[in-house]
Short mmCIF file of N, CA and C in Angstrom, two decimals:
data_model
loop_
_atom_site.label_atom_id
_atom_site.label_comp_id
_atom_site.label_asym_id
_atom_site.label_seq_id
_atom_site.Cartn_x
_atom_site.Cartn_y
_atom_site.Cartn_z
N MET A 1 6.32 3.05 -12.61
CA MET A 1 5.85 1.69 -12.83
C MET A 1 6.83 1.00 -13.78
N THR A 2 6.98 -0.27 -13.59
CA THR A 2 7.98 -1.01 -14.37
C THR A 2 7.33 -2.15 -15.15
N THR A 3 7.95 -2.53 -16.25
CA THR A 3 7.43 -3.62 -17.06
C THR A 3 8.33 -4.85 -17.00
N HIS A 4 9.43 -4.76 -16.26
CA HIS A 4 10.37 -5.87 -16.16
C HIS A 4 10.40 -6.41 -14.73
N SER A 5 11.09 -7.50 -14.52
CA SER A 5 11.22 -8.06 -13.18
C SER A 5 11.96 -7.07 -12.30
N PHE A 6 11.62 -7.04 -11.02
CA PHE A 6 12.23 -6.07 -10.11
C PHE A 6 12.09 -6.52 -8.67
N ALA A 7 12.82 -5.86 -7.79
CA ALA A 7 12.68 -6.04 -6.35
C ALA A 7 12.53 -4.64 -5.76
N LEU A 8 11.82 -4.54 -4.66
CA LEU A 8 11.53 -3.25 -4.06
C LEU A 8 11.52 -3.40 -2.54
N HIS A 9 12.18 -2.49 -1.84
CA HIS A 9 12.18 -2.49 -0.37
C HIS A 9 10.91 -1.76 0.09
N ILE A 10 9.92 -2.50 0.51
CA ILE A 10 8.60 -1.95 0.81
C ILE A 10 8.61 -0.94 1.96
N PRO A 11 9.30 -1.21 3.08
CA PRO A 11 9.25 -0.24 4.18
C PRO A 11 9.75 1.15 3.81
N GLY A 12 10.71 1.24 2.90
CA GLY A 12 11.28 2.53 2.56
C GLY A 12 10.74 3.14 1.27
N ALA A 13 9.79 2.49 0.64
CA ALA A 13 9.27 2.99 -0.65
C ALA A 13 8.54 4.32 -0.47
N GLU A 14 8.80 5.23 -1.39
CA GLU A 14 8.11 6.53 -1.39
C GLU A 14 6.68 6.32 -1.92
N LEU A 15 5.72 6.84 -1.19
CA LEU A 15 4.32 6.72 -1.59
C LEU A 15 3.75 8.10 -1.90
N GLU A 16 2.64 8.11 -2.62
CA GLU A 16 2.00 9.37 -3.02
C GLU A 16 0.61 9.46 -2.41
N PRO A 17 0.14 10.68 -2.09
CA PRO A 17 -1.20 10.84 -1.52
C PRO A 17 -2.28 10.20 -2.40
N ASP A 18 -3.23 9.53 -1.75
CA ASP A 18 -4.34 8.87 -2.43
C ASP A 18 -5.58 9.15 -1.59
N PRO A 19 -6.11 10.39 -1.69
CA PRO A 19 -7.19 10.82 -0.77
C PRO A 19 -8.39 9.89 -0.76
N LEU A 20 -8.89 9.67 0.46
CA LEU A 20 -10.11 8.89 0.66
C LEU A 20 -11.32 9.74 0.28
N ASP A 21 -12.37 9.07 -0.16
CA ASP A 21 -13.67 9.72 -0.32
C ASP A 21 -14.15 10.00 1.11
N PRO A 22 -14.48 11.26 1.45
CA PRO A 22 -14.93 11.57 2.81
C PRO A 22 -16.07 10.68 3.30
N ALA A 23 -16.89 10.17 2.39
CA ALA A 23 -18.00 9.28 2.78
C ALA A 23 -17.50 7.96 3.35
N GLN A 24 -16.24 7.60 3.08
CA GLN A 24 -15.68 6.34 3.60
C GLN A 24 -15.19 6.47 5.04
N ILE A 25 -14.97 7.69 5.51
CA ILE A 25 -14.39 7.89 6.84
C ILE A 25 -15.49 7.82 7.89
N VAL A 26 -15.33 6.86 8.82
CA VAL A 26 -16.29 6.67 9.91
C VAL A 26 -15.85 7.50 11.11
N SER A 27 -14.55 7.47 11.43
CA SER A 27 -14.03 8.26 12.54
C SER A 27 -12.53 8.50 12.37
N GLY A 28 -12.05 9.53 13.05
CA GLY A 28 -10.65 9.90 12.96
C GLY A 28 -10.37 10.70 11.70
N THR A 29 -9.08 10.85 11.41
CA THR A 29 -8.66 11.59 10.20
C THR A 29 -7.63 10.76 9.44
N PRO A 30 -8.02 9.55 9.04
CA PRO A 30 -7.07 8.68 8.35
C PRO A 30 -6.63 9.27 7.01
N GLU A 31 -5.36 9.07 6.70
CA GLU A 31 -4.81 9.51 5.43
C GLU A 31 -4.22 8.30 4.71
N VAL A 32 -4.47 8.25 3.41
CA VAL A 32 -3.99 7.12 2.60
C VAL A 32 -2.92 7.60 1.62
N THR A 33 -1.88 6.77 1.50
CA THR A 33 -0.87 6.97 0.47
C THR A 33 -0.67 5.63 -0.22
N GLY A 34 -0.14 5.66 -1.42
CA GLY A 34 0.07 4.40 -2.12
C GLY A 34 0.89 4.57 -3.37
N LYS A 35 1.14 3.44 -4.00
CA LYS A 35 1.89 3.45 -5.25
C LYS A 35 1.64 2.14 -5.97
N VAL A 36 1.21 2.23 -7.22
CA VAL A 36 1.10 1.04 -8.06
C VAL A 36 2.50 0.83 -8.65
N VAL A 37 3.07 -0.35 -8.42
CA VAL A 37 4.42 -0.62 -8.92
C VAL A 37 4.42 -1.48 -10.18
N TRP A 38 3.28 -2.10 -10.48
CA TRP A 38 3.14 -2.90 -11.70
C TRP A 38 1.68 -2.98 -12.07
N GLU A 39 1.39 -2.88 -13.36
CA GLU A 39 0.03 -3.02 -13.86
C GLU A 39 0.08 -3.82 -15.15
N SER A 40 -0.84 -4.78 -15.29
CA SER A 40 -0.90 -5.58 -16.51
C SER A 40 -1.29 -4.70 -17.69
N ALA A 41 -0.97 -5.15 -18.89
CA ALA A 41 -1.27 -4.39 -20.10
C ALA A 41 -2.76 -4.08 -20.22
N ASP A 42 -3.63 -4.99 -19.76
CA ASP A 42 -5.07 -4.76 -19.86
C ASP A 42 -5.64 -4.00 -18.65
N GLY A 43 -4.77 -3.67 -17.68
CA GLY A 43 -5.20 -2.91 -16.52
C GLY A 43 -6.00 -3.69 -15.51
N LYS A 44 -6.08 -5.01 -15.66
CA LYS A 44 -6.92 -5.83 -14.78
C LYS A 44 -6.17 -6.43 -13.60
N GLN A 45 -4.84 -6.30 -13.59
CA GLN A 45 -4.04 -6.78 -12.48
C GLN A 45 -3.13 -5.65 -12.01
N LEU A 46 -3.14 -5.40 -10.70
CA LEU A 46 -2.33 -4.35 -10.11
C LEU A 46 -1.49 -4.93 -8.98
N ARG A 47 -0.27 -4.45 -8.84
CA ARG A 47 0.60 -4.81 -7.73
C ARG A 47 1.08 -3.50 -7.14
N GLY A 48 1.07 -3.39 -5.83
CA GLY A 48 1.49 -2.12 -5.27
C GLY A 48 1.65 -2.13 -3.77
N ILE A 49 1.79 -0.91 -3.25
CA ILE A 49 1.96 -0.67 -1.82
C ILE A 49 0.89 0.34 -1.42
N TRP A 50 0.30 0.14 -0.24
CA TRP A 50 -0.78 1.00 0.25
C TRP A 50 -0.55 1.22 1.73
N GLN A 51 -0.82 2.43 2.18
CA GLN A 51 -0.64 2.76 3.59
C GLN A 51 -1.79 3.63 4.07
N ILE A 52 -2.21 3.41 5.33
CA ILE A 52 -3.27 4.21 5.93
C ILE A 52 -2.92 4.50 7.38
N THR A 53 -3.18 5.74 7.80
CA THR A 53 -2.93 6.14 9.18
C THR A 53 -4.16 5.79 10.03
N PRO A 54 -4.03 5.82 11.37
CA PRO A 54 -5.13 5.39 12.23
C PRO A 54 -6.45 6.12 11.99
N GLY A 55 -7.52 5.34 12.17
CA GLY A 55 -8.89 5.82 12.00
C GLY A 55 -9.76 4.64 11.62
N VAL A 56 -11.02 4.93 11.30
CA VAL A 56 -11.97 3.89 10.89
C VAL A 56 -12.55 4.29 9.53
N VAL A 57 -12.46 3.37 8.56
CA VAL A 57 -12.96 3.63 7.21
C VAL A 57 -13.73 2.42 6.70
N THR A 58 -14.59 2.67 5.72
CA THR A 58 -15.31 1.59 5.05
C THR A 58 -14.81 1.49 3.62
N ASP A 59 -15.01 0.31 3.02
CA ASP A 59 -14.58 0.11 1.64
C ASP A 59 -15.39 -1.03 1.03
N THR A 60 -15.44 -1.04 -0.28
CA THR A 60 -15.94 -2.20 -1.03
C THR A 60 -14.73 -2.73 -1.76
N GLU A 61 -14.39 -3.97 -1.49
CA GLU A 61 -13.12 -4.53 -1.91
C GLU A 61 -13.13 -5.07 -3.34
N ALA A 62 -11.92 -5.13 -3.89
CA ALA A 62 -11.65 -5.86 -5.13
C ALA A 62 -11.14 -7.24 -4.71
N ASP A 63 -10.87 -8.10 -5.66
CA ASP A 63 -10.26 -9.40 -5.41
C ASP A 63 -8.80 -9.13 -5.08
N GLU A 64 -8.42 -9.28 -3.80
CA GLU A 64 -7.10 -8.84 -3.36
C GLU A 64 -6.44 -9.82 -2.40
N LEU A 65 -5.15 -9.98 -2.58
CA LEU A 65 -4.29 -10.67 -1.62
C LEU A 65 -3.30 -9.61 -1.15
N PHE A 66 -3.11 -9.50 0.16
CA PHE A 66 -2.11 -8.55 0.65
C PHE A 66 -1.34 -9.13 1.82
N VAL A 67 -0.14 -8.57 2.03
CA VAL A 67 0.71 -8.91 3.17
C VAL A 67 1.03 -7.62 3.90
N VAL A 68 0.78 -7.62 5.21
CA VAL A 68 1.05 -6.45 6.04
C VAL A 68 2.55 -6.39 6.33
N VAL A 69 3.13 -5.22 6.09
CA VAL A 69 4.55 -5.00 6.34
C VAL A 69 4.75 -4.37 7.71
N SER A 70 3.87 -3.41 8.05
CA SER A 70 3.97 -2.74 9.35
C SER A 70 2.59 -2.25 9.77
N GLY A 71 2.44 -2.03 11.08
CA GLY A 71 1.17 -1.53 11.60
C GLY A 71 0.17 -2.62 11.87
N SER A 72 -1.05 -2.21 12.22
CA SER A 72 -2.10 -3.20 12.50
C SER A 72 -3.48 -2.59 12.29
N ALA A 73 -4.42 -3.48 11.99
CA ALA A 73 -5.81 -3.09 11.78
C ALA A 73 -6.72 -4.27 12.04
N THR A 74 -7.95 -3.96 12.40
CA THR A 74 -8.99 -4.97 12.50
C THR A 74 -9.91 -4.73 11.32
N ILE A 75 -10.18 -5.79 10.56
CA ILE A 75 -11.01 -5.70 9.36
C ILE A 75 -12.27 -6.52 9.60
N GLU A 76 -13.40 -5.85 9.51
CA GLU A 76 -14.69 -6.51 9.68
C GLU A 76 -15.33 -6.64 8.30
N VAL A 77 -15.61 -7.87 7.89
CA VAL A 77 -16.26 -8.12 6.61
C VAL A 77 -17.75 -8.26 6.88
N GLU A 78 -18.57 -7.40 6.25
CA GLU A 78 -20.01 -7.45 6.46
C GLU A 78 -20.54 -8.85 6.13
N GLY A 79 -21.23 -9.46 7.09
CA GLY A 79 -21.78 -10.79 6.89
C GLY A 79 -20.73 -11.89 6.91
N GLY A 80 -19.52 -11.57 7.37
CA GLY A 80 -18.44 -12.57 7.37
C GLY A 80 -17.55 -12.43 8.58
N ALA A 81 -16.30 -12.71 8.38
CA ALA A 81 -15.31 -12.75 9.46
C ALA A 81 -14.85 -11.36 9.88
N THR A 82 -14.33 -11.30 11.09
CA THR A 82 -13.59 -10.13 11.57
C THR A 82 -12.22 -10.66 11.95
N PHE A 83 -11.18 -9.99 11.46
CA PHE A 83 -9.83 -10.44 11.77
C PHE A 83 -8.91 -9.25 11.96
N THR A 84 -7.88 -9.48 12.78
CA THR A 84 -6.88 -8.46 13.03
C THR A 84 -5.60 -8.87 12.32
N VAL A 85 -5.00 -7.91 11.61
CA VAL A 85 -3.77 -8.19 10.87
C VAL A 85 -2.65 -7.28 11.35
N GLY A 86 -1.44 -7.83 11.27
CA GLY A 86 -0.24 -7.09 11.65
C GLY A 86 0.93 -7.57 10.81
N PRO A 87 2.13 -7.11 11.12
CA PRO A 87 3.31 -7.43 10.31
C PRO A 87 3.46 -8.94 10.06
N GLY A 88 3.62 -9.28 8.78
CA GLY A 88 3.81 -10.67 8.39
C GLY A 88 2.52 -11.41 8.07
N ASP A 89 1.37 -10.80 8.36
CA ASP A 89 0.09 -11.46 8.10
C ASP A 89 -0.32 -11.28 6.64
N MET A 90 -0.88 -12.34 6.08
CA MET A 90 -1.44 -12.31 4.74
C MET A 90 -2.96 -12.37 4.88
N ALA A 91 -3.66 -11.64 4.02
CA ALA A 91 -5.12 -11.68 4.02
C ALA A 91 -5.61 -11.72 2.59
N VAL A 92 -6.79 -12.29 2.42
CA VAL A 92 -7.45 -12.35 1.11
C VAL A 92 -8.84 -11.74 1.28
N LEU A 93 -9.15 -10.78 0.40
CA LEU A 93 -10.47 -10.17 0.37
C LEU A 93 -11.11 -10.49 -0.97
N ARG A 94 -12.40 -10.75 -0.95
CA ARG A 94 -13.12 -11.10 -2.17
C ARG A 94 -13.74 -9.86 -2.79
N ALA A 95 -13.82 -9.85 -4.10
CA ALA A 95 -14.47 -8.75 -4.82
C ALA A 95 -15.88 -8.57 -4.29
N GLY A 96 -16.22 -7.34 -3.97
CA GLY A 96 -17.56 -7.04 -3.47
C GLY A 96 -17.69 -7.06 -1.97
N ASP A 97 -16.69 -7.61 -1.25
CA ASP A 97 -16.75 -7.58 0.22
C ASP A 97 -16.90 -6.13 0.68
N ARG A 98 -17.85 -5.90 1.56
CA ARG A 98 -17.99 -4.58 2.19
C ARG A 98 -17.30 -4.68 3.53
N THR A 99 -16.31 -3.82 3.74
CA THR A 99 -15.47 -3.94 4.92
C THR A 99 -15.45 -2.64 5.73
N THR A 100 -15.15 -2.82 7.02
CA THR A 100 -14.86 -1.70 7.90
C THR A 100 -13.47 -1.96 8.48
N TRP A 101 -12.57 -1.02 8.24
CA TRP A 101 -11.19 -1.11 8.71
C TRP A 101 -11.01 -0.20 9.93
N THR A 102 -10.62 -0.78 11.06
CA THR A 102 -10.22 0.01 12.22
C THR A 102 -8.71 -0.09 12.28
N VAL A 103 -8.06 1.00 11.92
CA VAL A 103 -6.59 1.02 11.85
C VAL A 103 -6.05 1.48 13.20
N HIS A 104 -5.31 0.57 13.87
CA HIS A 104 -4.78 0.85 15.20
C HIS A 104 -3.44 1.59 15.12
N GLU A 105 -2.57 1.14 14.24
CA GLU A 105 -1.27 1.76 14.01
C GLU A 105 -1.13 1.88 12.50
N THR A 106 -0.48 2.95 12.02
CA THR A 106 -0.32 3.15 10.58
C THR A 106 0.05 1.83 9.92
N LEU A 107 -0.77 1.41 8.98
CA LEU A 107 -0.62 0.11 8.33
C LEU A 107 -0.07 0.29 6.91
N ARG A 108 0.96 -0.49 6.60
CA ARG A 108 1.51 -0.52 5.24
C ARG A 108 1.43 -1.95 4.76
N LYS A 109 0.91 -2.12 3.54
CA LYS A 109 0.77 -3.46 2.98
C LYS A 109 1.23 -3.48 1.53
N ALA A 110 1.66 -4.66 1.11
CA ALA A 110 1.94 -4.92 -0.31
C ALA A 110 0.75 -5.74 -0.81
N TYR A 111 0.26 -5.39 -2.01
CA TYR A 111 -0.95 -6.04 -2.48
C TYR A 111 -0.85 -6.50 -3.92
N ALA A 112 -1.72 -7.46 -4.24
CA ALA A 112 -1.95 -7.92 -5.60
C ALA A 112 -3.47 -7.91 -5.77
N ILE A 113 -3.94 -7.11 -6.74
CA ILE A 113 -5.38 -6.97 -6.97
C ILE A 113 -5.70 -7.46 -8.39
N ASN A 114 -6.80 -8.20 -8.49
CA ASN A 114 -7.33 -8.61 -9.79
C ASN A 114 -8.69 -7.94 -9.95
N LEU A 115 -8.85 -7.18 -11.03
CA LEU A 115 -10.10 -6.46 -11.28
C LEU A 115 -10.98 -7.21 -12.26
#
């Protein structure tokens, strides 16, 4: 993690295993990897890269903006929209959104989260 300005090539960035809670897995055997590349001093803002292999998972979201670098998924927000994202797409999730992610192709995204 860095405290100064930087640039990072997202497609080639090395990521580390970030195991899912088995209760989140609806179907398939999705695996998650990720890396926090910047964190605010108070720990309330995170910037990073996240990747998930195909499968279906559920999550409760934080306040997040992300841009998909590769892959695709359909995200269903409970009581809200369903949208499909792929390379170049930006999405915003609200804190507390309960989501179901159907990952079609291994998805890698760059994110900014506010806790």
